[in-house]
Coordinates of C-alpha atoms in Angstrom, one line a residue:
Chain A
X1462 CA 108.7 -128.0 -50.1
X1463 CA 110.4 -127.5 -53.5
X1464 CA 108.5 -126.8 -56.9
X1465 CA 109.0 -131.2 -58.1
X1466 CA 107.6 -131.9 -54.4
X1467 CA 104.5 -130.3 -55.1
X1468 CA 103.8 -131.4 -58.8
X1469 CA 104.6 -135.2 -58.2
X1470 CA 102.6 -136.9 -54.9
X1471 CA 105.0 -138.9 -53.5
X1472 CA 103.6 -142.5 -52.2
X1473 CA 103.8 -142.9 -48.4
X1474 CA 106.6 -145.6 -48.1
X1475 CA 108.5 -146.5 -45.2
X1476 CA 111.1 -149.4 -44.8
X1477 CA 110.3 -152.9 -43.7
X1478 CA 113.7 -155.4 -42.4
X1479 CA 112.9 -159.3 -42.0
X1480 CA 115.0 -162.0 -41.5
X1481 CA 114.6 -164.1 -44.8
X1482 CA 116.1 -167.7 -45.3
X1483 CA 118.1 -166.6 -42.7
X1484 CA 119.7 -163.2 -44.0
X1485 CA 118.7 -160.2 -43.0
X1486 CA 116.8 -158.1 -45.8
X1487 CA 115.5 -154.3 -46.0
X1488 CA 112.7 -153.3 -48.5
X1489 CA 110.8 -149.7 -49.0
X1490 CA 107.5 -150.3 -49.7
X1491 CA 104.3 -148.5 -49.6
X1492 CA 101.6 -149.7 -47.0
X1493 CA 99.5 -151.2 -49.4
X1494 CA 102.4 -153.5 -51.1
X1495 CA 101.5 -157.1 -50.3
X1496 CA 104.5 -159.5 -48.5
X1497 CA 104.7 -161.6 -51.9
X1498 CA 105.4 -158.4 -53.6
X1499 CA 108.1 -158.1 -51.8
X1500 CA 109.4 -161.4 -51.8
X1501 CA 109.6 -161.9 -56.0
X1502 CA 110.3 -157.7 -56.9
X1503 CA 112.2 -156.3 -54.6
X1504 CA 114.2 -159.7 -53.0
X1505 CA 113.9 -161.7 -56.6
X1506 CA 112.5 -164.5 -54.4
X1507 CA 111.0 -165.7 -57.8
X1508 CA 110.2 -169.6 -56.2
X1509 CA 107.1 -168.1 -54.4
X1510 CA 104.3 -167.7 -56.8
X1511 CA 101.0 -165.9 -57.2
X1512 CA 98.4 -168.0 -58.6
X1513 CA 94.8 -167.0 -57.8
X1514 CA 95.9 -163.8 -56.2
X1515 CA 92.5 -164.1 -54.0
X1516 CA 93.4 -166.7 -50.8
X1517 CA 92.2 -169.8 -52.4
X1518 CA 95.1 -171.6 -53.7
X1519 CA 98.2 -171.3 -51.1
X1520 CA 100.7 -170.9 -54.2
X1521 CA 101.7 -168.0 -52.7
X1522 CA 102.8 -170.0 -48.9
X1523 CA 105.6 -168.8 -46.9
X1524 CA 106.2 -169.6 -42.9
X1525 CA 106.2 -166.2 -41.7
X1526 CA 107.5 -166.7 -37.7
X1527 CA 107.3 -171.1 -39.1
X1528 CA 103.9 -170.7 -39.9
X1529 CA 102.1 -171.0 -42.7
X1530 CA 100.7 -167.8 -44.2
X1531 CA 99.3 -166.6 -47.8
X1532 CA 101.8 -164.1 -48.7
X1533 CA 99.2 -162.6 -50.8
X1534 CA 97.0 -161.9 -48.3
X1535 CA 99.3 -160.3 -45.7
X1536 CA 100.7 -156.8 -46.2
X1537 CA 104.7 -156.4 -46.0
X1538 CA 104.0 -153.8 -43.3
X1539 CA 102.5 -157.0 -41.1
X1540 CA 105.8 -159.0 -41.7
X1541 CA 108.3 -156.3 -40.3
X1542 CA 110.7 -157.7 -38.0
X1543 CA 109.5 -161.6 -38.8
X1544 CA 111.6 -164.7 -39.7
X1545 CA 110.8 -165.4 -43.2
X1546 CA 111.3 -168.7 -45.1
X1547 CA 110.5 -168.9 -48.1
X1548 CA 111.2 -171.9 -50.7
X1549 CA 114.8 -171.0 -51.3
X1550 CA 115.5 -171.2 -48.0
X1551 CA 115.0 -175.0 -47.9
X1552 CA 117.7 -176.9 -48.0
X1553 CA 120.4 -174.6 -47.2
X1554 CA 121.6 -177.5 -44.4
X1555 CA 120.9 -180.0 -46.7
X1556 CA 118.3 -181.3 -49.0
X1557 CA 115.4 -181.9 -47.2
X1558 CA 113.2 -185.2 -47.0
X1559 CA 110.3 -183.4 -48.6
X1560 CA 112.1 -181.8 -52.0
X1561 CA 113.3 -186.1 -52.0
X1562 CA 110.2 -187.3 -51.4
X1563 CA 108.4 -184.9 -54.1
X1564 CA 111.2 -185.8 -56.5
X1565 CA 111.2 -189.5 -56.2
X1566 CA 107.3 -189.6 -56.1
X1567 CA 106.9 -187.1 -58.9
X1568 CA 105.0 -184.7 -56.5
X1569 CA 104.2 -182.5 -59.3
X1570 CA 102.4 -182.1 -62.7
X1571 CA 103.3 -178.6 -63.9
X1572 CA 104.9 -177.6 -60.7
X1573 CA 103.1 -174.1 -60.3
X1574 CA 101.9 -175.2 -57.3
X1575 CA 105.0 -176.8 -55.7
X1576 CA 106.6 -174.1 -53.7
X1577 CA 103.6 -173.4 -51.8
X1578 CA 102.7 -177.1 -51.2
X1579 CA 106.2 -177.9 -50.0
X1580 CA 106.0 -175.1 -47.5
X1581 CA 103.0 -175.9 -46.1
X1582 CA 103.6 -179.3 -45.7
X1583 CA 106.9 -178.5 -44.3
X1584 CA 105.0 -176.6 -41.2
X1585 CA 102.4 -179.6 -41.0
X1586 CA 105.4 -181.7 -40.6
X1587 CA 107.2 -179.6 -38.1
X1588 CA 103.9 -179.1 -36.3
X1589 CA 103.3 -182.8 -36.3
X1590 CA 100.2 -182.5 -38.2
X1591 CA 101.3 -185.1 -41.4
X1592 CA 100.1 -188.3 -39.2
X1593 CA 97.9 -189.8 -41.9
X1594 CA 96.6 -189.5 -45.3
X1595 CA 93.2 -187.7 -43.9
X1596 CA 95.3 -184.9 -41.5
X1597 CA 97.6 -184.7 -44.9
X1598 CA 94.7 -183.7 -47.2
X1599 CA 93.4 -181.4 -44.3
X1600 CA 96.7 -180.1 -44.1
X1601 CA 96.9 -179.3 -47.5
X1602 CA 93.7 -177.9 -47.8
X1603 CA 94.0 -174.7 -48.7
X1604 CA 96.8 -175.8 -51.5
X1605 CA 94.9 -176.0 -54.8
X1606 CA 96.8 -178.2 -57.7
X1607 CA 94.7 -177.6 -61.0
X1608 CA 96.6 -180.1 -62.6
X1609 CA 94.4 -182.4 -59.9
X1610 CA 97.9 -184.8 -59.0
X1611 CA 96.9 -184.5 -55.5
X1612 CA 97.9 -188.5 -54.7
X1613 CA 101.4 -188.6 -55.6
X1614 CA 101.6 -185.2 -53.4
X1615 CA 100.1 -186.9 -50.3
X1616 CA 102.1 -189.8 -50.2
X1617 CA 105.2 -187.4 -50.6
X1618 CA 104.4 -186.0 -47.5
X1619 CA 103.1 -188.8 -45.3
X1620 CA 106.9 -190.2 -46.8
X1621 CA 108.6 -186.9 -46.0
X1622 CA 106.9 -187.2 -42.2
X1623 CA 108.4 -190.6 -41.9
X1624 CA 111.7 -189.8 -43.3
X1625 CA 112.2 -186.5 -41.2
X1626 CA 112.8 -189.0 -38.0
X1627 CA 109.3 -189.4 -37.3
X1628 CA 107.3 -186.5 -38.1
X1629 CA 104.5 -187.5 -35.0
X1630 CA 107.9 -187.3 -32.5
X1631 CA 109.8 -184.7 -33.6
X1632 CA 106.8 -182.8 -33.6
X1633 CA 105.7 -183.8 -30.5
X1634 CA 108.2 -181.2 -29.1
X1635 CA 106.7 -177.7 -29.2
X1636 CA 109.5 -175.9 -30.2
X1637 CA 109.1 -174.8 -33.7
X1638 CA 112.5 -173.4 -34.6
X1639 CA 114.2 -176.5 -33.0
X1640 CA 113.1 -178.8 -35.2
X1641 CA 112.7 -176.7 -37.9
X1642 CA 116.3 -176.8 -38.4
X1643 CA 117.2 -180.2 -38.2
X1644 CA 115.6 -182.6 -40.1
X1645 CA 113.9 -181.0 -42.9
X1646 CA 116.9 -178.3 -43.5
X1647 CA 115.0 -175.1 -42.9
X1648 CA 117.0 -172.2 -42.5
X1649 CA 115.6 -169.1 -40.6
X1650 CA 112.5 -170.8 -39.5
X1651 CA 110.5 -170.1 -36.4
X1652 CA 110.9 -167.2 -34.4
Chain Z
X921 CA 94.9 -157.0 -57.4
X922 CA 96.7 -154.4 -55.0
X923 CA 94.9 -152.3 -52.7
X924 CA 94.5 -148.4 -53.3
X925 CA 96.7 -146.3 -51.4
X926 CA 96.5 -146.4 -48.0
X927 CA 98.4 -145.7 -44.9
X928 CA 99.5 -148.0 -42.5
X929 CA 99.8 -147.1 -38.7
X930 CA 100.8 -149.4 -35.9
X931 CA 100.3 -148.1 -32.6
X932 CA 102.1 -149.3 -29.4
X933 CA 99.3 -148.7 -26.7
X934 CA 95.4 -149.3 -26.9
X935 CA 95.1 -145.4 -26.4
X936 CA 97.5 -144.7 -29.1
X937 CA 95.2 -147.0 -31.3
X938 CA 92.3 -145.4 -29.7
X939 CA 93.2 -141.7 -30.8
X940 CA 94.2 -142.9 -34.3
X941 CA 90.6 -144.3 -35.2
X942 CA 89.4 -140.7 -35.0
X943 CA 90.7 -140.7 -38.4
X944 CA 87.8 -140.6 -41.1
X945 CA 88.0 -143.6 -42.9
X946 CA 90.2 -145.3 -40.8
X947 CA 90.1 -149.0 -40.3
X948 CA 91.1 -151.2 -37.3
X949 CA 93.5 -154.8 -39.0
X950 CA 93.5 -157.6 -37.1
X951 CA 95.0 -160.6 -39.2
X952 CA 93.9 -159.2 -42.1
X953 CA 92.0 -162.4 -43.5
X954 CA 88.7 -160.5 -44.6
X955 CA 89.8 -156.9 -44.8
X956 CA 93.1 -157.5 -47.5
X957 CA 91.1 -159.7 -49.8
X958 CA 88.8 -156.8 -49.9
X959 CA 90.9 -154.3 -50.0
X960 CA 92.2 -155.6 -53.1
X961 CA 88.8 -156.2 -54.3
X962 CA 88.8 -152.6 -54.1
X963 CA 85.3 -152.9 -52.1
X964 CA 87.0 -151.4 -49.0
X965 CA 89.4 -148.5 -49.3
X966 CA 90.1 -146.9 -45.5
X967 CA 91.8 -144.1 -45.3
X968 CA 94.6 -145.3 -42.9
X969 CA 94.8 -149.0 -41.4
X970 CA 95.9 -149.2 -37.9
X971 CA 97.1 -152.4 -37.6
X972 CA 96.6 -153.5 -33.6
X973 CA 98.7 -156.5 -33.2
X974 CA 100.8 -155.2 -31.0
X975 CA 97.9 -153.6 -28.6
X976 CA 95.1 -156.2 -28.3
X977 CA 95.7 -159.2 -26.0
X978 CA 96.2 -162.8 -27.6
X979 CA 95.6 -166.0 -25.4
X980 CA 93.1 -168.6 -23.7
X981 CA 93.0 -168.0 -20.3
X982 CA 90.4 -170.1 -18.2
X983 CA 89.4 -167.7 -15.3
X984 CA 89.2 -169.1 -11.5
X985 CA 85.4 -169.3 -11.6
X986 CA 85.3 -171.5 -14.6
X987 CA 84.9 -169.6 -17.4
X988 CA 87.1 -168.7 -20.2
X989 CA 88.4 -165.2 -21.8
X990 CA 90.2 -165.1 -25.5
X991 CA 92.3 -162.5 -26.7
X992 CA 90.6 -160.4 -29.6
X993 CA 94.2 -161.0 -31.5
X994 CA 93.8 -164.3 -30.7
X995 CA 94.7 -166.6 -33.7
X996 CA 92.2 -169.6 -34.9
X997 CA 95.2 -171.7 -34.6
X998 CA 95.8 -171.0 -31.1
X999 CA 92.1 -171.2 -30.1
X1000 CA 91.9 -174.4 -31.8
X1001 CA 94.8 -176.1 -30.1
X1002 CA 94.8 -174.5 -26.6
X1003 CA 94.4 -177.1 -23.8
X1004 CA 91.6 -175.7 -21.6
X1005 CA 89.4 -175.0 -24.2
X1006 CA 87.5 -178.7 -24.1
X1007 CA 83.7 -180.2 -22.5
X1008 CA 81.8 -177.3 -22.5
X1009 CA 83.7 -175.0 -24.6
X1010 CA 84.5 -177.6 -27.4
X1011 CA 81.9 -176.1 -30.0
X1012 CA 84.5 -173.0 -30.2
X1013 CA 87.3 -175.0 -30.6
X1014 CA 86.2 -177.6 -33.2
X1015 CA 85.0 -174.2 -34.8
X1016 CA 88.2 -172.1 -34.8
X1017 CA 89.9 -175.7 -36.0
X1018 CA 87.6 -176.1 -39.0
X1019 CA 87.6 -172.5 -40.3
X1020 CA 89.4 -171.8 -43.9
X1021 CA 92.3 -173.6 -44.0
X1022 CA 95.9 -173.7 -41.9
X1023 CA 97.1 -171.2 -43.9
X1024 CA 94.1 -168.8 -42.8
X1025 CA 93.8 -170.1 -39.3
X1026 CA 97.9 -169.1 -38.6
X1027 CA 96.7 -165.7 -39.5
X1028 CA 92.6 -164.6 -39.2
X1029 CA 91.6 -163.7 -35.3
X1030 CA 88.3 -164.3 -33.3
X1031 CA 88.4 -160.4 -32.5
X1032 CA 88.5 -159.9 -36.2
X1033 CA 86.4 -162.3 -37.1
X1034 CA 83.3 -161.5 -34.8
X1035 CA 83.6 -157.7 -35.5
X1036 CA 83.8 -158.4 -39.6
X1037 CA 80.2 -159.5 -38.8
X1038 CA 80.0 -162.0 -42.0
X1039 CA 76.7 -163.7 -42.4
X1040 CA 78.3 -167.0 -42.9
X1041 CA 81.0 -166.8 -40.4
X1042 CA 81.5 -170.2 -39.0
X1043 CA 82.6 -168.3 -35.4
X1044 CA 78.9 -166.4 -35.2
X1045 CA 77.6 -170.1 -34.1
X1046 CA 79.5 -171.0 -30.6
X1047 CA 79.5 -167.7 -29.6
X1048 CA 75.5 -167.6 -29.8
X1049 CA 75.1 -171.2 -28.4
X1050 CA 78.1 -170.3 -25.3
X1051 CA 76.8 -166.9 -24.7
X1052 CA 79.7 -165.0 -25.6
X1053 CA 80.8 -161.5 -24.5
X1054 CA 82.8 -158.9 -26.1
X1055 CA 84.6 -156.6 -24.0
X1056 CA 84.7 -153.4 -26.2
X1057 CA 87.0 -150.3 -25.5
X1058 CA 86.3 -146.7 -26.8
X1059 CA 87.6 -143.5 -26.1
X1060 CA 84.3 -142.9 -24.0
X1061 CA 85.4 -146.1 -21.7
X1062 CA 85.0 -150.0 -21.6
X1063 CA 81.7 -151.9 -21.6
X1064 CA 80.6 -155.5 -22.2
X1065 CA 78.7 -156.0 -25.1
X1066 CA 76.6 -159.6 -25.6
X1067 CA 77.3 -161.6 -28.6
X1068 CA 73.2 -162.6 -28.6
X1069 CA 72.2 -159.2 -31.0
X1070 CA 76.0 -158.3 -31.6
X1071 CA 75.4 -159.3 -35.8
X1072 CA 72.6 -156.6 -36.8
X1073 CA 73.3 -156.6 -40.5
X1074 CA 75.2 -158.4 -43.0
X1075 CA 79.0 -156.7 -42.3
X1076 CA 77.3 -154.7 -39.9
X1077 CA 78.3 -155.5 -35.9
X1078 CA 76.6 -153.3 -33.2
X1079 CA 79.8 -151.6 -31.9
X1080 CA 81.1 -148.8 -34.4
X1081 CA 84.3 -147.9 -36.5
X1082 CA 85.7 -145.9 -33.0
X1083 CA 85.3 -149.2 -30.9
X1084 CA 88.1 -151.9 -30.4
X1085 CA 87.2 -155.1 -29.3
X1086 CA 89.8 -156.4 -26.8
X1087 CA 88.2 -159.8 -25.0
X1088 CA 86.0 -162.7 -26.0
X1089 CA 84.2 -164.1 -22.4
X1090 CA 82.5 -167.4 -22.1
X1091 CA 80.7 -167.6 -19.0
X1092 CA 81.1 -170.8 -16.7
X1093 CA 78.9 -173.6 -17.5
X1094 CA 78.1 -176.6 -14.5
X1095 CA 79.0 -179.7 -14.5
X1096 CA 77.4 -182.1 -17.2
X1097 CA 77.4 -179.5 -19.7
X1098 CA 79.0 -180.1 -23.2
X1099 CA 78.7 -178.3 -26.7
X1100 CA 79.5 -179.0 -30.6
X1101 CA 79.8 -177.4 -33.6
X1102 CA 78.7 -179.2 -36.8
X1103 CA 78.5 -177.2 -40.5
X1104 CA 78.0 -178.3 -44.2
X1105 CA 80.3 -176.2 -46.5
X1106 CA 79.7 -175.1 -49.7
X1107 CA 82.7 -176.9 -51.6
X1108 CA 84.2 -174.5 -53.2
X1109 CA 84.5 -171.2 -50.7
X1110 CA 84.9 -173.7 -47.7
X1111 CA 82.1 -171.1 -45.8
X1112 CA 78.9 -172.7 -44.1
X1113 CA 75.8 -173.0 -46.2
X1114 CA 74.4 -173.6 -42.4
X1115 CA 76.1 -174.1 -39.6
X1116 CA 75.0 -175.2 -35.7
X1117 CA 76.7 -175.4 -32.6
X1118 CA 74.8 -176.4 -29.4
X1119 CA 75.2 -176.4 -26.2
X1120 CA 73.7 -179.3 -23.8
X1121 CA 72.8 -179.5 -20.3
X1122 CA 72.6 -183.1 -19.3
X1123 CA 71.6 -184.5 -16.0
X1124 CA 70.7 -188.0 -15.3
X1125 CA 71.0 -188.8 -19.0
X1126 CA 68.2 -186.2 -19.9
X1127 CA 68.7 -183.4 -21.6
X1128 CA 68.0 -180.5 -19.6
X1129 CA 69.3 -177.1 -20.6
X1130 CA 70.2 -176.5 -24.9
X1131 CA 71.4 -173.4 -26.4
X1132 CA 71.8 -173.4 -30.2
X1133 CA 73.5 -171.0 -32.4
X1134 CA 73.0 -170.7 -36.1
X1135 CA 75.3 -168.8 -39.1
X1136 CA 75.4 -169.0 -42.8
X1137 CA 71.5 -169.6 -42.4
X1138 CA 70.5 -166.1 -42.9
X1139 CA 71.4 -162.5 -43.0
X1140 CA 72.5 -162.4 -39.5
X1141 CA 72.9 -165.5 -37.1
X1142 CA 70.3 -166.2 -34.9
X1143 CA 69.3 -168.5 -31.6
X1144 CA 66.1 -171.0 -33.0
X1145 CA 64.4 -170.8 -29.5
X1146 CA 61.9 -173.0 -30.2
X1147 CA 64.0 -175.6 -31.1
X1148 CA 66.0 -174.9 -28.1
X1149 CA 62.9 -176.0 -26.1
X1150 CA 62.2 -179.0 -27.8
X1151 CA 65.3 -180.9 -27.5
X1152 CA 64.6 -180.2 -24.0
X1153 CA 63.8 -183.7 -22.1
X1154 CA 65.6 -185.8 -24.8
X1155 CA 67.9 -189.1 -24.0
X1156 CA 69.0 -191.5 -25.2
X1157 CA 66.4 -194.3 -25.1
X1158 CA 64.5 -192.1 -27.3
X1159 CA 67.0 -192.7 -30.4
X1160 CA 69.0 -190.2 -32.0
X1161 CA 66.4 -190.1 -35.2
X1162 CA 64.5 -188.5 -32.6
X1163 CA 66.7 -185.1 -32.7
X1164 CA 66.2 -184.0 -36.3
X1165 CA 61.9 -184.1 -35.6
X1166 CA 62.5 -182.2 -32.6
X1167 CA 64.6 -179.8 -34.4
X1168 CA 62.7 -179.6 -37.1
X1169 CA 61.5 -175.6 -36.7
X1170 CA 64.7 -174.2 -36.8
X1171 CA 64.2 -172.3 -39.4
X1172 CA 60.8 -171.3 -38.6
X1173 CA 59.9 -167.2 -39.1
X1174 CA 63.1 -166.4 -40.6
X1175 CA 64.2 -165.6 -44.0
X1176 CA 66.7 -168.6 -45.2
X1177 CA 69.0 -167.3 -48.0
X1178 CA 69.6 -168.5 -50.9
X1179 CA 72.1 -168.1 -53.0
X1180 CA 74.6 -169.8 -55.8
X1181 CA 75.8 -171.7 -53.1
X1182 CA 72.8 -173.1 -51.9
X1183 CA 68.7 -172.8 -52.8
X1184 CA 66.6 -171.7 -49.5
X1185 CA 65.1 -175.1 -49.2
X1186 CA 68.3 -177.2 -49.5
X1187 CA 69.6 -174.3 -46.9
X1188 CA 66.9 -174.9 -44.3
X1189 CA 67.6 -178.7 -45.0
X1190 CA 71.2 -178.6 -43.7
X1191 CA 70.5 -176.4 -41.3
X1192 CA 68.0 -179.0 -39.5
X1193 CA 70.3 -181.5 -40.3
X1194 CA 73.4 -179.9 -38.3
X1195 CA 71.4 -178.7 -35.7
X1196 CA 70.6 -182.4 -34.9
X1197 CA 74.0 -183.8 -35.3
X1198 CA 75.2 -181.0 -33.4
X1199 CA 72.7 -181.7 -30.6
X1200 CA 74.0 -185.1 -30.7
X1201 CA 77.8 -184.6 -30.6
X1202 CA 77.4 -181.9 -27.7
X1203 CA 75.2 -184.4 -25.6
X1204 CA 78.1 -187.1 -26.2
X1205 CA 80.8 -184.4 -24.7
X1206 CA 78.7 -183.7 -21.9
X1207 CA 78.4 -187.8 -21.5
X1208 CA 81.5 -188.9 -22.2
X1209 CA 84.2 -185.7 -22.5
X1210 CA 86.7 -186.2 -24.9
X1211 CA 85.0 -189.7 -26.4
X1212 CA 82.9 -188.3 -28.9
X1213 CA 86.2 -186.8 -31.0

């Protein structure tokens, strides 16, 4: 051990490698660094936000393996060796029905909380979970909007599910990646 | 917030896992859905996380003789949408299905969330009212431990810091048996000011067997035995306003909290109040499986 080694405390670190938006991506981190962390510093993912910072709002949503997570609330360490997506990675094949449908139906006040609202509503989708207006406010329950436009956003999504070929059939299949891929444009999704 | 320093271990093999929780200070992550938030609170700081996803088993296996056995690492998500989990066990999947929101139920784990031991954790509730086990492993061995007592504190769960728990067990239940879950939320955390699940024995259109589980009511979650015996004899002729007089002691001899959430008498309100409808919705599933969703 050499004189600096002993004067400075070095951090534990050790290196983390996920598959984001469908390129391959390496990060040192300490244990403690949380996924979103990760995803604005060290990739400049800057789409992803932190809003509350405590689990409430979903600002923060990513599909980690095509599901829905709070990047917030999950420590990079956890996401080694996952499929990422995060909101850059949408509409890579394509723009997507749901970044239409929260265009054309002005989805969005401030747009803060967009990102995380389009991702999760891109897993209820895939999942088959956007059947009505009540399964679409479930779904998007854990999606705060403090500007309070929570209609337009519904109806964006209950069109998206339409749009995407049927959002109750495509999602009727169980294969996540599948039709991840296809009609809503999402690259690197599902595991 | 970011959590203190910490380091972050994750073993390949239960016994690796095992040895590592010798650590002082070290703490067992599951999905991380308690432990993270308050680890950035700064009200936990372990020494070293061991992070068991890759050791605990996650699935919903219904056993031969009729009961059913979920993986500790098993996922709310996956609880609430696996197929065999319906009649008699529906009270833990309308549960796992109605806890935080998708974003927490893709991540947060029954293992984790019974050992966390939370006071108002909406899981305490079916696994009172189905008589839940938890398999537990330690370096000493394996033994069953019974959910019925497993809460003793607020935060504080009856197995200790060295002890993994690996499987969730529901015992078999006979024919004509169905259960429910039914909660009022506070409306801003989304957590139960009380929450009920029951579990009815039905023959001829009588009821004739009830377990009841209550969380969020008080410090620790508790079975209202009296209550348990008089919904006993109960059908349908005698009109469902019937259940909430019968119910009515739920709360008898224990100490309701109260809270910003909720004032002790509103508390023991709701928690008469689900108990009933939960009563009700059960003895629809053991009636008609399926019809009462």
């Amino acid at each position: 051990m050499t004189f600096s080694d002993a004067a400075l405390p070095v951090p534990n670190t050790l290196c983390v490698t996920m598959t984001v938006n469908g390129r391959q991506l390496a990060a040192q981190v300490e244990p403690r660094t949380l996924l979103v962390h990760v995803i604005r510093e060290s990739w400049e993912l800057t789409g992803t936000k932190i809003g509350c910072d405590t689990s409430q709002c979903g600002a923060c949503t990513v599909l980690l393996d095509g599901r829905a997570v709070k990047s917030c609330t999950v420590l990079a360490a956890q996401a080694d060796g996952a499929h990422l997506t995060t909101i850059e990675g949408l509409g890579q094949a394509g723009e997507p029905a749901i970044l239409q449908q929260f265009r054309d139906r002005h989805g969005l006040q401030c747009g803060f909380c967009t990102p995380g609202m389009i991702m999760v509503a891109t897993a209820l989708i895939v999942d088959g979970l956007a059947t009505d207006e009540d399964a679409v406010r479930r779904g998007l329950a854990g999606n705060i909007c403090r500007c309070t436009g929570y209609g337009p956003i519904i109806q964006a999504v209950l069109a998206a599910a339409r749009a995407s070929g049927d959002g109750a059939e495509a999602a009727a299949g169980t294969n996540e990646a599948t039709a991840a891929t296809a009609p809503l444009g999402v690259a690197g999704g599902g595991a | 917030m970011i959590p203190a320093a910490v380091d972050y271990y994750r073993p390949e093999s239960l016994t690796d896992a095992l040895a590592a929780l010798a650590t002082e200070d070290s703490k067992i992550l599951a999905g991380g859905h308690s432990l993270i938030p308050l680890m950035k609170l700064r009200l936990a700081r372990p020494s070293v996380l061991i992070d068991i996803c890759r050791v605990l088993p996650a699935g919903v296996q219904v056993t031969p003789e009729g009961g059913a056995r979920i993986g500790a690492f098993t996922t709310w998500r996956d609880i609430a949408t696996a197929p065999g989990l319906g009649g008699c066990y529906s009270a833990l999947r309308s549960c796992a299905g109605s806890i935080g929101d998708v974003q927490v139920r893709n991540r947060g784990t029954i293992g984790g969330g019974l050992c966390h031991a939370d006071p108002a954790a909406d899981i305490h509730a079916p696994a009172l009212a189905l008589g839940a086990t938890v398999a537990v492993t330690s370096a000493a061995g394996k033994r069953n431990e019974q959910f019925d007592g497993f809460v003793i504190g607020p935060f504080e769960p009856r197995i200790g810091p060295q002890d993994i728990a690996t499987w969730v067990s529901l015992p078999a239940q006979p024919p004509g048996a169905g259960s429910a879950y039914e909660a009022v939320n506070d409306a801003a955390s989304g957590y139960p000011v009380s929450g009920a699940a029951a579990l009815v024995l039905v023959r001829e259109g009588r009821i004739t067997g009830c377990r009841i589980g209550l969380t969020g009511v008080s410090s620790t979650p508790f079975r209202p035995l009296e209550a348990e015996q008089a919904v006993l004899g109960w059908n349908a002729s005698k009109g469902w306003e019937d259940l909430p007089a019968r119910v009515r002691s739920v709360c008898d001899g224990v100490r309701v909290l109260a809270d910003r959430s909720a004032a002790a008498d509103y508390r023991a309100a709701m928690a008469r109040l689900v108990t009933a409808r939960a009563v009700r919705r059960a003895y629809e599933e053991a009636t008609n499986p399926g019809g009462a969703r």
